[in-house]
Short mmCIF file of C-alpha atoms in Angstrom, two decimals:
data_model
loop_
_atom_site.label_atom_id
_atom_site.label_comp_id
_atom_site.label_asym_id
_atom_site.label_seq_id
_atom_site.Cartn_x
_atom_site.Cartn_y
_atom_site.Cartn_z
CA MET A 19 13.41 -37.03 -47.38
CA LYS A 20 13.77 -38.99 -44.14
CA ASP A 21 16.35 -36.50 -42.92
CA LEU A 22 13.98 -33.64 -43.61
CA ILE A 23 11.17 -35.35 -41.69
CA LEU A 24 13.52 -36.00 -38.76
CA ILE A 25 14.62 -32.36 -38.71
CA LEU A 26 11.01 -31.15 -38.79
CA PHE A 27 10.08 -33.56 -35.99
CA LEU A 28 12.97 -32.45 -33.77
CA SER A 29 12.18 -28.81 -34.50
CA SER A 30 8.55 -29.29 -33.49
CA CYS A 31 9.63 -30.96 -30.25
CA PHE A 32 12.01 -28.09 -29.50
CA VAL A 33 9.33 -25.47 -30.19
CA SER A 34 6.90 -27.42 -28.00
CA GLN A 35 9.41 -27.43 -25.13
CA ILE A 36 9.94 -23.68 -25.48
CA ASN A 37 6.19 -23.01 -25.46
CA SER A 38 5.75 -25.24 -22.41
CA TYR A 39 8.56 -23.44 -20.59
CA GLU A 40 7.11 -20.01 -21.45
CA LEU A 41 3.69 -21.06 -20.19
CA GLU A 42 5.18 -22.35 -16.94
CA LEU A 43 7.19 -19.15 -16.50
CA GLU A 44 4.10 -17.04 -17.14
CA LYS A 45 2.17 -18.95 -14.46
CA ILE A 46 5.03 -18.49 -11.97
CA ARG A 47 5.06 -14.75 -12.61
CA ALA A 48 1.27 -14.47 -12.34
CA ASP A 49 1.17 -16.46 -9.09
CA ILE A 50 3.92 -14.34 -7.55
CA LEU A 51 2.12 -11.12 -8.45
CA GLU A 52 -1.21 -12.37 -7.11
CA ASN A 53 0.33 -13.41 -3.80
CA HIS A 54 2.28 -10.15 -3.51
CA ASN A 55 -0.79 -7.99 -4.08
CA TYR A 56 -2.92 -10.06 -1.73
CA HIS A 57 -0.51 -9.33 1.11
CA ARG A 58 0.13 -5.73 0.09
CA LYS A 59 -3.59 -4.98 0.29
CA ARG A 60 -3.71 -6.49 3.77
CA HIS A 61 -0.81 -4.24 4.77
CA GLN A 62 -2.53 -1.08 3.50
CA VAL A 63 -0.45 -0.40 0.37
CA ASN A 64 -1.23 -0.29 -3.36
CA GLU A 65 -0.80 -3.20 -5.75
CA LEU A 66 2.32 -3.77 -7.83
CA VAL A 67 2.14 -3.91 -11.63
CA ARG A 68 4.26 -6.09 -13.91
CA ASP A 69 7.01 -4.46 -15.94
CA GLN A 70 8.34 -6.35 -18.97
CA GLU A 71 11.70 -4.59 -18.96
CA ILE A 72 12.27 -5.48 -15.32
CA GLU A 73 11.17 -9.05 -16.09
CA LYS A 74 13.95 -9.31 -18.69
CA VAL A 75 16.51 -8.22 -16.12
CA ALA A 76 15.15 -10.69 -13.55
CA GLN A 77 15.06 -13.54 -16.06
CA THR A 78 18.64 -12.93 -17.19
CA TYR A 79 19.83 -12.98 -13.60
CA SER A 80 17.87 -16.15 -12.76
CA GLU A 81 19.52 -17.86 -15.72
CA TYR A 82 22.91 -16.68 -14.47
CA LEU A 83 22.27 -18.09 -10.99
CA ALA A 84 21.17 -21.39 -12.49
CA SER A 85 24.34 -21.53 -14.58
CA ILE A 86 26.63 -21.05 -11.56
CA ASN A 87 24.28 -22.96 -9.24
CA GLN A 88 24.73 -20.40 -6.49
CA MET A 89 22.60 -17.87 -4.60
CA LYS A 90 23.89 -14.33 -4.42
CA HIS A 91 22.41 -10.88 -4.95
CA SER A 92 23.10 -8.97 -8.14
CA GLY A 93 23.81 -5.63 -6.51
CA GLY A 94 21.84 -3.88 -9.26
CA ASN A 95 19.67 -0.78 -9.20
CA TYR A 96 16.46 -2.61 -8.33
CA GLY A 97 15.13 -4.02 -5.11
CA GLU A 98 15.63 -7.77 -5.20
CA ASN A 99 14.22 -10.94 -3.64
CA LEU A 100 15.74 -14.34 -4.42
CA TYR A 101 14.35 -17.84 -3.95
CA TYR A 102 15.91 -21.26 -4.38
CA CYS A 103 14.51 -24.79 -4.41
CA TRP A 104 15.78 -28.22 -5.33
CA SER A 105 14.03 -31.49 -6.01
CA THR A 106 15.07 -34.98 -7.06
CA SER A 107 12.03 -35.15 -9.31
CA GLY A 108 12.87 -32.13 -11.43
CA MET A 109 10.89 -28.87 -11.60
CA CYS A 110 10.13 -27.68 -8.07
CA LEU A 111 9.13 -24.10 -8.78
CA ASP A 112 5.88 -22.68 -7.47
CA GLY A 113 5.35 -18.94 -7.71
CA LYS A 114 2.92 -18.72 -4.83
CA GLU A 115 5.20 -20.71 -2.55
CA ALA A 116 8.21 -18.52 -3.38
CA SER A 117 6.24 -15.35 -2.63
CA GLN A 118 4.71 -16.81 0.53
CA ARG A 119 8.14 -17.80 1.85
CA TRP A 120 9.23 -14.19 1.57
CA TYR A 121 6.06 -12.94 3.22
CA ASP A 122 6.26 -15.40 6.12
CA GLU A 123 9.15 -13.39 7.54
CA VAL A 124 6.44 -11.03 8.84
CA GLY A 125 6.35 -13.09 12.04
CA GLN A 126 9.84 -11.84 12.91
CA TYR A 127 9.24 -8.16 12.06
CA ASP A 128 8.76 -5.69 14.93
CA PHE A 129 6.31 -3.02 13.80
CA ASN A 130 6.97 -1.11 17.04
CA ASN A 131 10.66 -0.87 16.15
CA PRO A 132 10.72 -0.56 12.33
CA GLY A 133 13.98 -1.12 10.51
CA PHE A 134 16.01 -3.47 8.36
CA SER A 135 16.98 -7.00 9.31
CA SER A 136 18.37 -9.78 7.15
CA LYS A 137 15.68 -11.99 8.70
CA THR A 138 12.83 -9.82 7.42
CA GLY A 139 14.25 -8.07 4.34
CA HIS A 140 12.26 -10.16 1.84
CA PHE A 141 9.00 -9.35 3.64
CA THR A 142 9.67 -5.62 3.93
CA GLN A 143 10.53 -5.37 0.22
CA LEU A 144 7.39 -7.31 -0.68
CA VAL A 145 5.08 -4.86 1.14
CA TRP A 146 7.19 -1.72 0.65
CA LYS A 147 4.77 1.12 -0.10
CA GLY A 148 7.18 3.03 -2.33
CA SER A 149 7.69 0.12 -4.75
CA LYS A 150 5.31 0.33 -7.72
CA ARG A 151 6.55 -2.14 -10.36
CA ILE A 152 7.80 -5.71 -10.32
CA GLY A 153 9.50 -8.08 -12.71
CA CYS A 154 10.29 -11.74 -12.00
CA GLY A 155 12.27 -14.49 -13.67
CA ALA A 156 12.88 -18.18 -13.00
CA LYS A 157 15.25 -20.85 -14.22
CA CYS A 158 16.13 -24.47 -13.34
CA ASN A 159 19.39 -26.20 -14.22
CA SER A 160 20.38 -29.78 -15.03
CA LYS A 161 20.96 -30.46 -11.33
CA ASN A 162 17.26 -29.83 -10.58
CA ALA A 163 18.10 -26.60 -8.76
CA CYS A 164 15.70 -23.74 -9.51
CA TYR A 165 16.17 -20.03 -8.96
CA VAL A 166 13.65 -17.18 -8.79
CA THR A 167 14.52 -13.50 -8.99
CA CYS A 168 12.06 -10.69 -8.40
CA ASN A 169 13.14 -7.10 -8.94
CA TYR A 170 11.27 -4.04 -7.68
CA TYR A 171 11.19 -0.40 -8.71
CA PRO A 172 11.57 1.90 -6.94
CA PRO A 173 13.60 -0.34 -4.64
CA GLY A 174 12.67 -0.73 -0.98
CA ASN A 175 14.45 -1.32 2.33
CA TYR A 176 15.92 2.16 2.62
CA LEU A 177 17.25 2.87 6.09
CA GLY A 178 15.20 5.44 7.97
CA GLN A 179 12.10 4.95 5.78
CA PHE A 180 10.58 1.78 7.21
CA SER A 181 7.98 3.51 9.38
CA VAL A 182 6.41 5.21 6.34
CA ASN A 183 6.62 2.23 3.99
CA VAL A 184 5.95 -0.92 6.03
CA PHE A 185 2.60 -1.06 7.81
CA PRO A 186 0.91 -3.65 10.03
CA LEU A 187 -2.12 -5.62 8.96
CA LYS A 188 -5.22 -3.53 8.42
CA VAL A 189 -7.86 -4.04 11.08
CA GLU A 190 -11.12 -4.51 9.20
CA GLU A 191 -14.52 -3.72 10.72
CA PRO A 192 -16.93 -6.68 10.69
CA LYS A 193 -19.33 -6.73 7.76
CA GLU A 194 -23.09 -6.29 8.37
CA GLU A 195 -23.85 -9.92 7.56
CA GLU A 196 -21.20 -11.01 10.07
CA VAL A 197 -22.85 -8.88 12.75
CA ASN A 198 -26.23 -10.40 11.88
CA LYS A 199 -24.75 -13.89 12.09
CA THR A 200 -23.36 -13.07 15.54
CA ASP A 201 -26.78 -11.82 16.70
CA GLU A 202 -28.42 -14.94 15.30
CA LYS A 203 -25.92 -17.18 17.08
CA GLU A 204 -26.53 -15.42 20.39
CA LYS A 205 -30.28 -15.76 19.83
CA ASN A 206 -29.89 -19.47 19.26
CA ASP A 207 -27.77 -19.73 22.40
CA ARG A 208 -29.94 -17.62 24.71
CA GLY A 209 -33.26 -17.27 22.87
CA VAL A 210 -32.95 -13.52 22.28
CA THR A 211 -30.57 -11.25 20.38
CA PRO A 212 -28.80 -8.30 22.06
CA ASN A 213 -30.95 -5.83 20.08
CA GLU A 214 -34.15 -7.61 21.15
CA LYS A 215 -32.88 -7.66 24.74
CA ARG A 216 -32.38 -3.90 24.69
CA LYS A 217 -35.90 -3.46 23.28
CA GLU A 218 -37.43 -5.58 26.04
CA ILE A 219 -35.58 -3.59 28.69
CA ALA A 220 -36.86 -0.32 27.20
CA GLU A 221 -40.46 -1.61 27.17
CA ASP A 222 -40.16 -2.83 30.75
CA SER A 223 -38.95 0.59 31.88
CA ILE A 224 -42.27 2.23 30.88
CA ARG A 225 -44.61 -0.63 31.80
CA ILE A 226 -46.75 -0.09 34.99
CA PRO A 227 -46.43 -3.06 37.35
CA GLU A 228 -49.63 -5.09 37.71
CA ASN A 229 -49.94 -4.59 41.51
CA GLY A 230 -49.41 -0.83 41.04
CA ALA A 231 -52.33 -0.68 38.64
CA LYS A 232 -54.67 -2.38 41.13
CA MET A 233 -53.70 0.04 43.92
CA ALA A 234 -54.35 3.02 41.65
CA GLU A 235 -57.79 1.62 40.80
CA LYS A 236 -58.74 1.20 44.49
CA PHE A 237 -57.52 4.71 45.31
CA PHE A 238 -59.64 6.15 42.49
CA LEU A 239 -62.77 4.34 43.79
CA VAL A 240 -62.23 5.70 47.33
CA ILE A 241 -61.91 9.26 46.06
CA LEU A 242 -65.05 8.86 43.92
CA THR A 243 -67.07 7.52 46.93
CA LEU A 244 -66.01 10.46 49.11
CA LEU A 245 -67.06 12.92 46.44
CA LEU A 246 -70.50 11.33 46.18
CA ILE A 247 -71.00 11.46 49.97
CA ILE A 248 -70.02 15.11 50.10
#
């Protein structure tokens, strides 16, 4: 009876560990996708969608990398981004951080001279217009080394196609409330908004000067006196 209880206890602990790992993996995948699509929108391309079949491929490869404790590309049929981290305290994986590291290569990409570079290949795959689906996997080993694999389909980084797949940040027009805030700030600074200033100038352009009005009145009286005399 005691043996049975021990087996059930160990089984429950094992199941709990699996569930915890699956939840952590799901969060990593969700954070990666969110960060990817945030940047893709800013670079004028459509969002990626998760693909469970691609996720299986990515997960299998992440587990392989963790087992050999080495970073190298798979050479498969998908586009591929890899990420590695290590920590003395154990789990170091963060989906958003992995994705952001890939995106941060944007600072080295020359949009005026589009093309492939090993320094920017993660970024260009991340925002590649032609890629529609994504699947990611992650695995840590006993040495506290963690590996992330993200696969993309269709794959990106094709030579000669960068100019039609990798775009600069979209320049957004200021929203109406932002314009109003700017006018309000200028009013606070100078006592009048630009629109009010233009209105005042327009009113001044049709207003008769005070001294001009007095001269016109005197001229009218002189003409009236002459008419009476005649």
